[in-house]
XYZ file of C-alpha atoms in Angstrom:
274
model
C -9.252 0.821 7.510
C -6.849 -1.571 5.806
C -8.711 -3.855 3.457
C -8.130 -7.570 3.366
C -9.927 -10.697 2.245
C -13.538 -10.430 3.360
C -13.180 -6.749 4.167
C -16.324 -4.674 4.426
C -14.651 -1.846 2.482
C -16.735 -1.099 -0.583
C -14.892 0.165 -3.662
C -16.360 1.866 -6.706
C -14.914 2.935 -10.020
C -16.267 5.408 -12.541
C -14.786 4.295 -15.840
C -14.012 0.738 -16.894
C -11.069 1.022 -19.293
C -7.618 -0.509 -19.180
C -6.397 1.324 -16.082
C -9.583 0.546 -14.192
C -9.128 -3.123 -15.068
C -5.486 -2.961 -14.042
C -6.045 -1.429 -10.623
C -9.317 -3.142 -9.700
C -8.121 -6.369 -11.308
C -5.278 -6.369 -8.795
C -7.772 -6.032 -5.948
C -9.846 -8.895 -7.357
C -6.995 -11.287 -8.168
C -5.352 -10.776 -4.786
C -8.614 -11.060 -2.863
C -7.906 -7.666 -1.294
C -11.525 -6.664 -1.958
C -14.188 -9.281 -2.776
C -16.024 -8.888 -6.074
C -19.367 -8.335 -4.379
C -17.906 -5.204 -2.735
C -16.892 -3.615 -6.062
C -19.170 -1.451 -8.225
C -18.153 -0.113 -11.641
C -19.882 2.295 -14.024
C -19.332 3.054 -17.697
C -21.516 4.579 -20.428
C -21.695 1.368 -22.455
C -21.431 -2.377 -21.848
C -18.297 -2.832 -23.962
C -15.869 -2.273 -21.066
C -18.067 -3.626 -18.288
C -17.934 -7.305 -19.319
C -14.630 -7.899 -17.468
C -16.087 -6.721 -14.166
C -19.439 -8.414 -14.675
C -17.685 -11.704 -15.464
C -15.731 -11.401 -12.212
C -18.868 -10.938 -10.144
C -18.724 -7.177 -9.594
C -21.799 -4.985 -9.740
C -21.907 -2.958 -12.963
C -24.077 -0.018 -13.939
C -24.385 2.798 -16.458
C -25.120 5.241 -13.630
C -22.194 7.063 -12.032
C -24.406 8.245 -9.191
C -25.261 4.618 -8.343
C -21.571 3.909 -7.705
C -21.562 6.686 -5.089
C -24.499 5.072 -3.298
C -22.873 1.631 -3.332
C -19.234 2.369 -2.444
C -17.136 4.413 -0.063
C -13.822 4.589 -1.945
C -14.446 5.932 -5.440
C -11.821 5.681 -8.171
C -12.141 8.076 -11.122
C -10.765 6.235 -14.155
C -12.128 8.340 -17.006
C -10.155 10.322 -19.588
C -8.759 13.550 -18.092
C -11.077 15.816 -20.072
C -14.119 13.879 -18.784
C -13.228 14.220 -15.083
C -14.688 17.714 -14.524
C -18.106 16.812 -15.921
C -18.155 13.566 -13.928
C -17.385 15.415 -10.692
C -20.086 17.994 -11.402
C -22.509 15.136 -12.103
C -21.785 13.250 -8.866
C -21.083 16.163 -6.507
C -24.609 16.144 -5.070
C -24.161 12.496 -4.030
C -20.693 12.900 -2.490
C -20.763 12.688 1.313
C -18.137 13.167 4.055
C -17.807 9.361 4.175
C -16.567 9.159 0.584
C -12.923 9.071 -0.447
C -12.319 10.112 -4.063
C -9.220 8.816 -5.852
C -8.468 10.234 -9.308
C -6.363 8.312 -11.835
C -6.599 11.081 -14.455
C -3.248 12.276 -15.810
C -2.617 15.989 -15.532
C -5.675 16.890 -13.418
C -4.383 18.570 -10.253
C -5.705 18.141 -6.737
C -6.577 21.844 -6.731
C -8.730 21.381 -9.841
C -10.372 18.282 -8.387
C -11.160 19.958 -5.057
C -12.845 22.900 -6.775
C -15.381 20.535 -8.298
C -16.591 18.764 -5.157
C -18.152 19.986 -1.903
C -15.829 21.461 0.733
C -14.183 18.941 3.030
C -14.291 15.971 0.647
C -11.222 13.757 0.924
C -9.488 13.520 -2.444
C -6.304 11.751 -3.464
C -4.637 11.665 -6.841
C -2.781 8.637 -8.187
C -0.749 7.878 -11.296
C -0.745 4.221 -12.336
C 0.932 2.679 -15.358
C -0.005 -0.153 -17.696
C 1.891 -2.994 -15.921
C -0.619 -2.647 -13.073
C -2.613 -5.017 -15.294
C -0.131 -7.793 -14.368
C 0.465 -6.481 -10.822
C 3.908 -5.116 -11.727
C 2.959 -1.450 -11.904
C 4.688 1.654 -10.627
C 2.103 3.760 -8.807
C 2.524 7.058 -6.983
C -0.118 9.093 -5.189
C -0.607 12.416 -3.411
C -3.149 13.629 -0.881
C -5.520 16.540 -1.204
C -5.898 19.116 1.559
C -8.582 17.165 3.419
C -7.027 13.691 3.150
C -4.896 12.585 6.087
C -2.553 9.759 7.027
C -5.450 7.351 7.489
C -6.570 7.812 3.872
C -2.968 7.594 2.608
C -2.397 4.329 4.501
C -5.677 2.904 3.208
C -4.842 3.737 -0.399
C -1.283 2.435 -0.141
C -2.592 -0.814 1.314
C -5.111 -1.184 -1.522
C -2.641 -0.329 -4.278
C 0.185 -2.484 -2.945
C -1.301 -5.376 -4.939
C -0.654 -3.446 -8.174
C 3.146 -3.395 -7.731
C 5.287 -0.597 -6.330
C 3.269 2.125 -4.592
C 4.694 5.285 -3.025
C 3.319 8.576 -1.731
C 5.022 11.600 -3.315
C 4.597 15.387 -3.419
C 2.085 16.378 -6.081
C 4.836 18.196 -7.988
C 6.247 14.744 -8.854
C 3.013 13.416 -10.318
C 3.352 14.776 -13.840
C 7.006 13.696 -13.846
C 5.857 10.191 -12.974
C 3.548 10.346 -15.987
C 6.557 11.295 -18.133
C 8.912 8.635 -16.774
C 6.559 5.750 -15.983
C 3.072 6.246 -17.399
C 4.483 7.137 -20.808
C 7.841 5.505 -20.091
C 6.401 2.030 -20.566
C 6.017 2.892 -24.258
C 9.648 4.063 -24.441
C 10.736 0.685 -23.080
C 8.591 -1.126 -25.634
C 10.199 0.930 -28.392
C 13.668 0.067 -27.086
C 12.668 -3.610 -26.854
C 11.417 -3.466 -30.445
C 14.765 -2.016 -31.531
C 16.677 -4.792 -29.729
C 14.520 -7.426 -31.416
C 14.907 -5.903 -34.874
C 18.653 -5.609 -34.370
C 18.812 -9.313 -33.546
C 16.626 -10.166 -36.545
C 18.959 -8.129 -38.752
C 21.874 -10.210 -37.511
C 20.069 -13.513 -38.148
C 18.129 -14.468 -34.989
C 14.416 -15.290 -35.469
C 11.944 -12.770 -34.079
C 10.237 -15.180 -31.665
C 13.359 -16.046 -29.709
C 14.852 -12.551 -29.940
C 11.628 -11.139 -28.424
C 11.923 -13.485 -25.453
C 15.624 -12.764 -25.006
C 15.060 -8.984 -25.202
C 12.202 -9.127 -22.688
C 14.196 -11.203 -20.212
C 17.176 -8.869 -20.653
C 15.031 -5.857 -19.754
C 13.422 -7.695 -16.836
C 16.772 -8.818 -15.426
C 18.338 -5.385 -15.818
C 15.389 -3.725 -14.069
C 15.477 -6.203 -11.173
C 19.192 -5.557 -10.688
C 18.521 -1.820 -10.278
C 15.811 -2.532 -7.699
C 17.608 -5.276 -5.796
C 21.135 -3.814 -5.711
C 20.103 -0.205 -5.144
C 22.945 0.837 -7.453
C 22.656 3.802 -9.807
C 22.040 2.644 -13.398
C 25.303 4.310 -14.475
C 27.271 2.129 -12.030
C 25.613 -1.048 -13.299
C 26.231 -0.011 -16.899
C 29.903 0.577 -16.095
C 30.132 -2.902 -14.533
C 29.048 -4.513 -17.827
C 31.789 -2.788 -19.826
C 35.150 -4.488 -20.186
C 38.039 -2.672 -21.869
C 37.870 -3.192 -25.606
C 34.835 -5.484 -25.246
C 31.568 -5.753 -27.140
C 29.498 -3.588 -24.790
C 31.560 -0.429 -25.061
C 31.412 -0.663 -28.852
C 27.626 -0.954 -28.708
C 27.300 1.876 -26.195
C 29.436 4.104 -28.401
C 26.922 3.662 -31.208
C 24.040 4.507 -28.861
C 25.865 7.662 -27.754
C 26.449 8.640 -31.378
C 22.733 8.174 -31.979
C 21.894 10.431 -29.032
C 19.899 7.796 -27.129
C 20.298 9.345 -23.671
C 19.418 12.852 -24.815
C 16.438 11.551 -26.799
C 15.037 9.694 -23.775
C 15.547 12.707 -21.504
C 13.741 14.843 -24.078
C 10.901 12.307 -24.192
C 10.438 12.430 -20.400
C 10.487 16.228 -20.535
C 7.967 16.392 -23.406
C 5.545 13.954 -21.758
C 5.820 15.737 -18.405
C 5.097 19.118 -20.012
C 2.117 17.643 -21.844
C 0.732 16.248 -18.582
C 1.043 19.726 -17.049
C -0.757 21.243 -20.022
C -3.710 18.890 -19.575
C -4.636 20.543 -16.291
C -4.886 23.945 -17.983
C -7.567 22.857 -20.441
């Protein structure tokens, strides 16, 4: 079932926004699935140009995507997912595999809206999937087995990191990674403005801040060390870093970030109740 260049696997996507472009763009750029095997639907042409320009089939009909593809990604807003599933349920067959990208919509909710026995998986991407540096996690529904999990992991590997997790982690992933990208941008903005305050031009301080974040992140991944250990390694007695960290502690940075992850996670959980 693993897809590769020239694979016969046909992939569809209902929704054509940023996340759809990120995930399917990875498949296109890598050659994992050829453009002629990808079908995408959206209500208007505004978001379909990207896919049309890359040679994919585009349509305004969600049902058409079901007829043209076997693996169907749902990339609509969370509150739209139920009506989309009701709309397409009559066209869903045992051969289809449904993969939802919608934040906060549980597998249980998804499975209630499709015929019995349909294989459903739920994934949480984040924005850097657009540049194939995403952090993606996914969970299986009750009818999806190892074969479907392996297929999805193989497809999504081109988007960056991809791991299967218990569904209870999914909303936490939204809080730490889906929303967390914005926290990192805010921190980067603060670094840049701090440098500007001290006399460094914005253009170079933006590049320095970005490379600093990139390097720090790669050290966590490549060393396997806990962030606290790496932070400790940067501090020398009486040096610049400990003075800066003291100010961050006084400002409550760690508590604020933990609160942000908690708030975003709770909001993701609330979405499934609406």
